[in-house]
mmCIF file of C-alpha atoms in Angstrom:
data_model
loop_
_atom_site.group_PDB
_atom_site.id
_atom_site.type_symbol
_atom_site.label_atom_id
_atom_site.label_comp_id
_atom_site.label_asym_id
_atom_site.label_seq_id
_atom_site.Cartn_x
_atom_site.Cartn_y
_atom_site.Cartn_z
ATOM 1 C CA MET J 1025 -22.116 -39.688 81.246
ATOM 2 C CA TRP J 1026 -23.387 -42.130 83.863
ATOM 3 C CA SER J 1027 -26.776 -41.252 85.345
ATOM 4 C CA ILE J 1028 -26.388 -43.047 88.642
ATOM 5 C CA PRO J 1029 -30.030 -43.336 89.922
ATOM 6 C CA GLU J 1030 -31.162 -44.780 86.552
ATOM 7 C CA ASP J 1031 -27.926 -46.756 86.050
ATOM 8 C CA ARG J 1032 -27.700 -45.519 82.473
ATOM 9 C CA ILE J 1033 -24.353 -44.691 80.880
ATOM 10 C CA SER J 1034 -24.168 -43.020 77.481
ATOM 11 C CA GLY J 1035 -21.217 -42.222 75.252
ATOM 12 C CA ASP J 1036 -20.134 -41.284 71.757
ATOM 13 C CA GLU J 1037 -18.885 -43.507 68.926
ATOM 14 C CA ARG J 1038 -15.357 -43.571 70.290
ATOM 15 C CA PHE J 1039 -16.628 -44.864 73.616
ATOM 16 C CA ALA J 1040 -18.616 -47.529 71.761
ATOM 17 C CA HIS J 1041 -15.541 -48.556 69.750
ATOM 18 C CA LEU J 1042 -13.304 -48.802 72.810
ATOM 19 C CA PHE J 1043 -15.780 -51.025 74.686
ATOM 20 C CA GLY J 1044 -16.895 -53.012 71.631
ATOM 21 C CA LEU J 1045 -20.497 -51.788 71.956
ATOM 22 C CA ASP J 1046 -23.276 -50.723 69.561
ATOM 23 C CA GLU J 1047 -23.100 -47.000 68.805
ATOM 24 C CA ALA J 1048 -26.872 -46.430 68.787
ATOM 25 C CA ALA J 1049 -27.284 -48.218 72.111
ATOM 26 C CA CYS J 1050 -24.469 -46.167 73.640
ATOM 27 C CA ARG J 1051 -26.077 -42.904 72.519
ATOM 28 C CA GLU J 1052 -29.366 -43.844 74.165
ATOM 29 C CA GLY J 1053 -27.765 -45.269 77.283
ATOM 30 C CA ILE J 1054 -26.898 -48.748 78.594
ATOM 31 C CA PRO J 1055 -26.448 -50.221 82.083
ATOM 32 C CA LEU J 1056 -22.977 -49.777 83.557
ATOM 33 C CA GLY J 1057 -22.673 -53.560 83.754
ATOM 34 C CA ALA J 1058 -22.811 -53.836 79.948
ATOM 35 C CA ALA J 1059 -19.752 -51.609 79.665
ATOM 36 C CA PHE J 1060 -18.105 -53.320 82.616
ATOM 37 C CA ASP J 1061 -18.115 -56.626 80.723
ATOM 38 C CA ALA J 1062 -15.551 -55.153 78.298
ATOM 39 C CA ILE J 1063 -13.015 -54.513 81.100
ATOM 40 C CA HIS J 1064 -10.216 -57.048 81.408
ATOM 41 C CA PRO J 1065 -11.078 -59.664 84.066
ATOM 42 C CA ALA J 1066 -7.802 -58.946 85.892
ATOM 43 C CA ASP J 1067 -8.743 -55.263 86.206
ATOM 44 C CA ARG J 1068 -12.433 -55.450 87.081
ATOM 45 C CA GLU J 1069 -12.076 -55.759 90.853
ATOM 46 C CA ARG J 1070 -9.689 -52.817 91.009
ATOM 47 C CA VAL J 1071 -11.945 -50.649 88.818
ATOM 48 C CA SER J 1072 -15.027 -51.605 90.860
ATOM 49 C CA ALA J 1073 -13.257 -50.642 94.089
ATOM 50 C CA ALA J 1074 -12.209 -47.282 92.618
ATOM 51 C CA ILE J 1075 -15.808 -46.545 91.548
ATOM 52 C CA ASP J 1076 -17.209 -47.486 94.979
ATOM 53 C CA GLU J 1077 -14.641 -45.254 96.652
ATOM 54 C CA VAL J 1078 -15.475 -42.166 94.572
ATOM 55 C CA LEU J 1079 -19.229 -42.769 94.937
ATOM 56 C CA ALA J 1080 -18.778 -42.712 98.689
ATOM 57 C CA ARG J 1081 -16.815 -39.465 98.836
ATOM 58 C CA GLY J 1082 -17.789 -37.658 95.614
ATOM 59 C CA GLY J 1083 -15.365 -35.588 93.592
ATOM 60 C CA ALA J 1084 -12.663 -36.497 91.102
ATOM 61 C CA TYR J 1085 -12.027 -39.985 89.702
ATOM 62 C CA ARG J 1086 -9.103 -41.399 87.742
ATOM 63 C CA CYS J 1087 -8.369 -45.002 86.851
ATOM 64 C CA GLU J 1088 -6.409 -46.931 84.220
ATOM 65 C CA TYR J 1089 -7.466 -50.352 82.942
ATOM 66 C CA ARG J 1090 -7.661 -52.551 79.850
ATOM 67 C CA VAL J 1091 -10.728 -52.922 77.637
ATOM 68 C CA LEU J 1092 -11.587 -55.266 74.759
ATOM 69 C CA THR J 1093 -12.155 -53.054 71.710
ATOM 70 C CA ARG J 1094 -14.394 -53.733 68.719
ATOM 71 C CA ASP J 1095 -11.251 -54.845 66.858
ATOM 72 C CA GLY J 1096 -10.877 -57.715 69.325
ATOM 73 C CA THR J 1097 -7.693 -56.320 70.896
ATOM 74 C CA TRP J 1098 -6.982 -55.345 74.480
ATOM 75 C CA THR J 1099 -5.919 -51.719 74.956
ATOM 76 C CA TRP J 1100 -5.202 -49.572 77.954
ATOM 77 C CA VAL J 1101 -7.433 -46.576 78.641
ATOM 78 C CA GLU J 1102 -7.354 -43.800 81.193
ATOM 79 C CA ALA J 1103 -10.727 -42.839 82.691
ATOM 80 C CA ASN J 1104 -11.168 -39.389 84.240
ATOM 81 C CA GLY J 1105 -14.408 -38.144 85.725
ATOM 82 C CA ARG J 1106 -16.181 -36.531 88.650
ATOM 83 C CA VAL J 1107 -19.069 -37.675 90.828
ATOM 84 C CA GLU J 1108 -21.696 -34.954 91.268
ATOM 85 C CA THR J 1109 -24.083 -35.087 94.240
ATOM 86 C CA ASP J 1110 -27.500 -33.615 95.038
ATOM 87 C CA GLU J 1111 -28.343 -31.303 97.927
ATOM 88 C CA ARG J 1112 -28.413 -34.300 100.287
ATOM 89 C CA GLY J 1113 -24.994 -35.459 99.216
ATOM 90 C CA ARG J 1114 -26.259 -38.441 97.210
ATOM 91 C CA PRO J 1115 -24.349 -39.234 93.975
ATOM 92 C CA VAL J 1116 -26.517 -38.506 90.936
ATOM 93 C CA ARG J 1117 -24.220 -37.889 87.936
ATOM 94 C CA PHE J 1118 -20.847 -39.189 86.845
ATOM 95 C CA PRO J 1119 -19.533 -37.303 83.763
ATOM 96 C CA GLY J 1120 -16.153 -38.345 82.432
ATOM 97 C CA VAL J 1121 -13.788 -38.858 79.539
ATOM 98 C CA LEU J 1122 -11.813 -41.846 78.306
ATOM 99 C CA LEU J 1123 -8.400 -41.400 76.785
ATOM 100 C CA GLY J 1124 -6.672 -44.213 74.931
ATOM 101 C CA HIS J 1125 -3.035 -44.588 75.902
ATOM 102 C CA ASP J 1126 -1.914 -44.089 72.317
ATOM 103 C CA GLU J 1127 -3.741 -40.759 72.214
ATOM 104 C CA ARG J 1128 -2.477 -39.780 75.639
ATOM 105 C CA HIS J 1129 1.073 -40.518 74.618
ATOM 106 C CA ARG J 1130 0.596 -38.379 71.506
ATOM 107 C CA VAL J 1131 -0.745 -35.487 73.586
ATOM 108 C CA GLU J 1132 2.106 -35.835 76.068
ATOM 109 C CA ALA J 1133 4.650 -35.945 73.255
ATOM 110 C CA GLU J 1134 3.196 -32.767 71.730
ATOM 111 C CA ARG J 1135 3.269 -31.093 75.133
ATOM 112 C CA ASP J 1136 6.877 -32.145 75.707
ATOM 113 C CA ARG J 1137 7.906 -30.854 72.275
ATOM 114 C CA ALA J 1138 6.176 -27.541 72.945
ATOM 115 C CA LEU J 1139 7.857 -27.211 76.339
ATOM 116 C CA THR J 1140 11.247 -28.084 74.842
ATOM 117 C CA LEU J 1141 10.767 -25.481 72.105
ATOM 118 C CA LEU J 1142 9.699 -22.885 74.684
ATOM 119 C CA LYS J 1143 12.706 -23.631 76.887
ATOM 120 C CA THR J 1144 15.090 -23.510 73.921
ATOM 121 C CA PHE J 1145 13.623 -20.178 72.841
ATOM 122 C CA THR J 1146 13.763 -18.579 76.285
ATOM 123 C CA GLU J 1147 17.332 -19.745 76.873
ATOM 124 C CA THR J 1148 18.600 -18.311 73.562
ATOM 125 C CA VAL J 1149 16.924 -14.917 73.927
ATOM 126 C CA PRO J 1150 19.394 -12.375 75.386
ATOM 127 C CA GLY J 1151 18.559 -10.925 78.771
ATOM 128 C CA VAL J 1152 15.822 -12.290 80.988
ATOM 129 C CA VAL J 1153 12.530 -13.854 79.877
ATOM 130 C CA TYR J 1154 9.784 -14.516 82.395
ATOM 131 C CA ALA J 1155 6.093 -14.979 83.117
ATOM 132 C CA LYS J 1156 4.298 -14.044 86.328
ATOM 133 C CA ASP J 1157 0.812 -14.838 87.615
ATOM 134 C CA ARG J 1158 -1.734 -12.279 88.841
ATOM 135 C CA GLU J 1159 -0.066 -12.175 92.272
ATOM 136 C CA GLY J 1160 3.349 -11.503 90.734
ATOM 137 C CA ARG J 1161 4.780 -14.967 91.349
ATOM 138 C CA LEU J 1162 7.309 -16.158 88.759
ATOM 139 C CA VAL J 1163 6.007 -19.211 86.905
ATOM 140 C CA VAL J 1164 8.535 -19.204 84.031
ATOM 141 C CA GLY J 1165 12.089 -17.872 83.964
ATOM 142 C CA ASN J 1166 15.155 -18.476 81.806
ATOM 143 C CA ARG J 1167 18.830 -18.619 82.741
ATOM 144 C CA GLY J 1168 18.980 -14.833 82.563
ATOM 145 C CA VAL J 1169 16.600 -14.615 85.530
ATOM 146 C CA ALA J 1170 18.828 -16.970 87.525
ATOM 147 C CA ASP J 1171 21.920 -14.887 86.652
ATOM 148 C CA LEU J 1172 20.170 -11.636 87.570
ATOM 149 C CA LEU J 1173 18.974 -12.925 90.943
ATOM 150 C CA GLY J 1174 21.994 -15.098 91.672
ATOM 151 C CA VAL J 1175 19.843 -18.111 92.554
ATOM 152 C CA PRO J 1176 18.870 -21.306 90.648
ATOM 153 C CA GLU J 1177 15.466 -21.779 89.038
ATOM 154 C CA SER J 1178 14.240 -23.924 91.929
ATOM 155 C CA GLN J 1179 14.599 -20.939 94.256
ATOM 156 C CA PHE J 1180 12.832 -18.240 92.249
ATOM 157 C CA LEU J 1181 9.815 -20.072 90.785
ATOM 158 C CA GLY J 1182 6.680 -19.353 92.790
ATOM 159 C CA ARG J 1183 8.166 -16.256 94.457
ATOM 160 C CA THR J 1184 7.532 -12.538 93.907
ATOM 161 C CA ASP J 1185 9.929 -9.655 93.257
ATOM 162 C CA ILE J 1186 9.420 -8.501 96.850
ATOM 163 C CA GLU J 1187 10.809 -11.838 98.010
ATOM 164 C CA LEU J 1188 13.640 -11.968 95.463
ATOM 165 C CA LEU J 1189 15.059 -8.460 95.020
ATOM 166 C CA ALA J 1190 17.316 -6.974 97.686
ATOM 167 C CA ASP J 1191 16.007 -3.424 97.180
ATOM 168 C CA ARG J 1192 12.379 -3.391 98.301
ATOM 169 C CA SER J 1193 11.600 -0.030 96.682
ATOM 170 C CA GLN J 1194 12.830 -1.338 93.315
ATOM 171 C CA ALA J 1195 10.772 -4.515 93.746
ATOM 172 C CA GLU J 1196 7.642 -2.499 94.547
ATOM 173 C CA ALA J 1197 8.203 -0.316 91.466
ATOM 174 C CA VAL J 1198 8.568 -3.377 89.209
ATOM 175 C CA MET J 1199 5.424 -4.992 90.631
ATOM 176 C CA ALA J 1200 3.515 -1.715 90.242
ATOM 177 C CA ASN J 1201 4.461 -1.703 86.552
ATOM 178 C CA ASP J 1202 3.224 -5.290 86.215
ATOM 179 C CA ARG J 1203 -0.109 -4.477 87.893
ATOM 180 C CA ARG J 1204 -0.640 -1.459 85.627
ATOM 181 C CA ILE J 1205 -0.006 -3.536 82.487
ATOM 182 C CA MET J 1206 -2.395 -6.261 83.653
ATOM 183 C CA ALA J 1207 -5.051 -3.692 84.573
ATOM 184 C CA ARG J 1208 -4.817 -1.872 81.220
ATOM 185 C CA GLY J 1209 -4.485 -5.061 79.185
ATOM 186 C CA LEU J 1210 -1.896 -3.401 76.927
ATOM 187 C CA PRO J 1211 1.840 -4.024 76.374
ATOM 188 C CA GLU J 1212 4.427 -1.450 77.441
ATOM 189 C CA GLN J 1213 8.162 -0.817 77.070
ATOM 190 C CA ILE J 1214 9.695 0.755 80.163
ATOM 191 C CA GLU J 1215 13.030 1.273 81.889
ATOM 192 C CA GLU J 1216 13.385 -0.353 85.309
ATOM 193 C CA GLU J 1217 16.119 0.030 87.931
ATOM 194 C CA VAL J 1218 17.176 -3.317 89.429
ATOM 195 C CA ARG J 1219 20.330 -4.199 91.346
ATOM 196 C CA LEU J 1220 22.312 -7.172 90.054
ATOM 197 C CA ALA J 1221 23.169 -10.195 92.182
ATOM 198 C CA ASP J 1222 26.520 -8.589 93.113
ATOM 199 C CA GLY J 1223 24.786 -5.394 94.249
ATOM 200 C CA ALA J 1224 25.754 -3.300 91.239
ATOM 201 C CA PRO J 1225 23.020 -0.914 90.013
ATOM 202 C CA ALA J 1226 21.604 -1.670 86.576
ATOM 203 C CA THR J 1227 19.028 -0.271 84.190
ATOM 204 C CA TRP J 1228 16.839 -2.737 82.300
ATOM 205 C CA LEU J 1229 14.750 -2.050 79.223
ATOM 206 C CA SER J 1230 11.659 -4.202 79.760
ATOM 207 C CA THR J 1231 9.023 -5.134 77.211
ATOM 208 C CA LYS J 1232 5.967 -6.482 79.027
ATOM 209 C CA ALA J 1233 2.511 -7.596 77.951
ATOM 210 C CA PRO J 1234 -0.582 -8.999 79.688
ATOM 211 C CA TRP J 1235 -0.913 -12.786 79.713
ATOM 212 C CA PHE J 1236 -4.363 -13.937 78.572
ATOM 213 C CA ASP J 1237 -6.065 -17.313 78.957
ATOM 214 C CA ASP J 1238 -8.216 -18.924 76.255
ATOM 215 C CA ALA J 1239 -11.261 -16.980 77.481
ATOM 216 C CA GLY J 1240 -9.470 -13.650 77.137
ATOM 217 C CA ASN J 1241 -9.000 -13.104 80.870
ATOM 218 C CA VAL J 1242 -5.733 -11.603 82.107
ATOM 219 C CA ILE J 1243 -4.007 -14.226 84.225
ATOM 220 C CA GLY J 1244 -0.589 -12.606 84.541
ATOM 221 C CA VAL J 1245 2.175 -10.783 82.719
ATOM 222 C CA ILE J 1246 4.920 -11.961 80.377
ATOM 223 C CA GLY J 1247 8.057 -10.053 79.517
ATOM 224 C CA ALA J 1248 11.644 -9.821 78.423
ATOM 225 C CA SER J 1249 14.295 -7.417 79.719
ATOM 226 C CA ILE J 1250 17.785 -6.488 78.548
ATOM 227 C CA ASP J 1251 20.534 -4.705 80.472
ATOM 228 C CA ILE J 1252 21.070 -1.214 78.991
ATOM 229 C CA THR J 1253 23.255 0.136 81.805
ATOM 230 C CA GLU J 1254 26.341 0.683 79.611
ATOM 231 C CA ARG J 1255 24.320 2.157 76.765
ATOM 232 C CA ARG J 1256 22.620 4.587 79.134
ATOM 233 C CA GLN J 1257 25.968 5.632 80.644
ATOM 234 C CA MET J 1258 27.371 6.262 77.156
ATOM 235 C CA MET J 1259 24.359 8.411 76.264
ATOM 236 C CA GLN J 1260 24.788 10.412 79.465
ATOM 237 C CA GLU J 1261 28.493 10.926 78.709
ATOM 238 C CA LEU J 1262 27.666 12.079 75.170
ATOM 239 C CA GLU J 1263 25.061 14.487 76.514
ATOM 240 C CA GLN J 1264 27.607 15.893 78.992
ATOM 241 C CA SER J 1265 30.196 16.214 76.209
ATOM 242 C CA ASP J 1266 27.709 18.067 73.994
ATOM 243 C CA ARG J 1267 26.815 20.365 76.884
ATOM 244 C CA ARG J 1268 30.487 21.142 77.614
ATOM 245 C CA LYS J 1269 31.085 21.803 73.898
ATOM 246 C CA ASP J 1270 28.141 24.214 73.753
ATOM 247 C CA GLU J 1271 29.353 26.018 76.880
ATOM 248 C CA PHE J 1272 32.880 26.338 75.442
ATOM 249 C CA LEU J 1273 31.628 27.711 72.112
ATOM 250 C CA ALA J 1274 29.383 30.183 73.901
ATOM 251 C CA MET J 1275 32.291 31.360 76.043
ATOM 252 C CA LEU J 1276 34.599 31.599 72.997
ATOM 253 C CA ALA J 1277 32.053 33.601 71.034
ATOM 254 C CA HIS J 1278 31.660 35.990 73.951
ATOM 255 C CA GLU J 1279 35.432 36.423 74.335
ATOM 256 C CA LEU J 1280 36.010 36.994 70.612
ATOM 257 C CA ARG J 1281 33.044 39.228 69.937
ATOM 258 C CA ASN J 1282 34.472 42.514 71.351
ATOM 259 C CA PRO J 1283 38.102 42.261 70.026
ATOM 260 C CA LEU J 1284 37.049 41.336 66.516
ATOM 261 C CA ALA J 1285 34.302 43.909 66.068
ATOM 262 C CA PRO J 1286 36.604 46.939 65.332
ATOM 263 C CA ILE J 1287 38.775 44.937 62.970
ATOM 264 C CA ARG J 1288 35.730 43.676 61.074
ATOM 265 C CA THR J 1289 34.324 47.188 60.784
ATOM 266 C CA ALA J 1290 37.652 48.529 59.521
ATOM 267 C CA ALA J 1291 37.905 45.724 56.994
ATOM 268 C CA GLU J 1292 34.431 46.509 55.684
ATOM 269 C CA LEU J 1293 35.349 50.210 55.279
ATOM 270 C CA LEU J 1294 38.561 49.343 53.442
ATOM 271 C CA ARG J 1295 36.620 47.089 51.104
ATOM 272 C CA LEU J 1296 34.112 49.830 50.290
ATOM 273 C CA ALA J 1297 36.722 52.591 49.760
ATOM 274 C CA PRO J 1298 40.140 51.060 49.144
ATOM 275 C CA GLY J 1299 41.661 54.238 47.609
ATOM 276 C CA ASP J 1300 40.211 56.776 50.043
ATOM 277 C CA GLN J 1301 43.108 57.772 52.344
ATOM 278 C CA VAL J 1302 40.796 59.598 54.728
ATOM 279 C CA THR J 1303 38.573 56.571 55.155
ATOM 280 C CA VAL J 1304 41.610 54.335 55.569
ATOM 281 C CA GLY J 1305 42.920 56.613 58.281
ATOM 282 C CA LYS J 1306 39.586 56.635 60.111
ATOM 283 C CA ALA J 1307 39.401 52.845 59.857
ATOM 284 C CA SER J 1308 42.874 52.567 61.342
ATOM 285 C CA VAL J 1309 41.949 54.854 64.228
ATOM 286 C CA SER J 1310 38.694 52.916 64.808
ATOM 287 C CA ALA J 1311 40.549 49.642 64.853
ATOM 288 C CA GLY J 1312 43.024 51.179 67.248
ATOM 289 C CA HIS J 1313 40.273 51.460 69.848
ATOM 290 C CA ALA J 1314 40.287 47.638 70.162
ATOM 291 C CA PRO J 1315 41.494 46.234 73.481
ATOM 292 C CA ALA J 1316 45.191 46.561 74.304
ATOM 293 C CA GLY J 1317 47.423 44.185 72.374
ATOM 294 C CA ARG J 1318 45.249 44.310 69.298
ATOM 295 C CA SER J 1319 45.259 47.972 68.185
ATOM 296 C CA ASP J 1320 48.906 47.854 67.012
ATOM 297 C CA PHE J 1321 48.057 44.995 64.708
ATOM 298 C CA ALA J 1322 45.076 46.872 63.273
ATOM 299 C CA LEU J 1323 47.087 50.047 62.704
ATOM 300 C CA GLN J 1324 49.768 48.187 60.798
ATOM 301 C CA CYS J 1325 47.321 46.438 58.410
ATOM 302 C CA ASP J 1326 46.866 47.864 54.898
ATOM 303 C CA HIS J 1327 44.047 46.950 52.570
ATOM 304 C CA ARG J 1328 45.701 43.764 51.310
ATOM 305 C CA ASP J 1329 46.270 42.530 54.865
ATOM 306 C CA VAL J 1330 42.772 43.205 56.145
ATOM 307 C CA GLU J 1331 40.755 41.899 53.181
ATOM 308 C CA PRO J 1332 41.612 38.206 53.845
ATOM 309 C CA ILE J 1333 40.627 38.746 57.468
ATOM 310 C CA HIS J 1334 37.330 40.261 56.318
ATOM 311 C CA ARG J 1335 36.603 37.278 54.072
ATOM 312 C CA ALA J 1336 37.382 34.893 56.901
ATOM 313 C CA LEU J 1337 35.023 36.710 59.214
#
């Protein structure tokens, strides 16, 4: 932190080490010139010009230069800061951070590894994987997104579903789902209708969740979707098949109910009184009242013929 009116710059032990300065003095504050002496002579004029320029305009500052560390070695550092002004526009404070190049390279390497891992993961996940900001603009998308939309990544990043999908009503429905998930702050699994790049209709099973920042604020939505069009068609066909089967069985039961009733009654009577000729005769007559084409069969059946039919029924 550089207090500009008092010309007093203070820093932590890492700042003191980088500039080869006393830690206690740096905590209390030293003139900027004392720190400036540690900057490489070939870089001082350039750094001085950069400081003058940001003091004149205010705002952000960034500069790279070499400093002589406490170890007696020259090392590159990156300085980032911001000039703050008072109500009259005069510069009063200059907070900032110094990042050694070795540390910066480590941070960049970690970032690159994380991005590579993320890209590898999103590309191997089946279907489409994406992230959208609060306005619905795509900020991350895998190859599945490109295949779905029929455009390369460079053409869909930064654009909304309204701009990308051919069917506006479908796009509005998808964005409405996204807004609801962000508003509730809870994940959902939903089916969404989206036309493919070739115009074919498709059903997607989407799992979406709100995207939070470090402070817990919702800054967008993340999700993954898989094409379930074929599976849904198969389920519909199975449902239709089951419905046709039920209708057929109902019709068959209705058609068989009346013709079989007399025969079943006669069979039950024969079972109860197999030696009673009167009962047998009545059963034969009763069975003979069945619809035409069936009474002859019933009249010709004796006890041994009808009993198996009874058991089957």
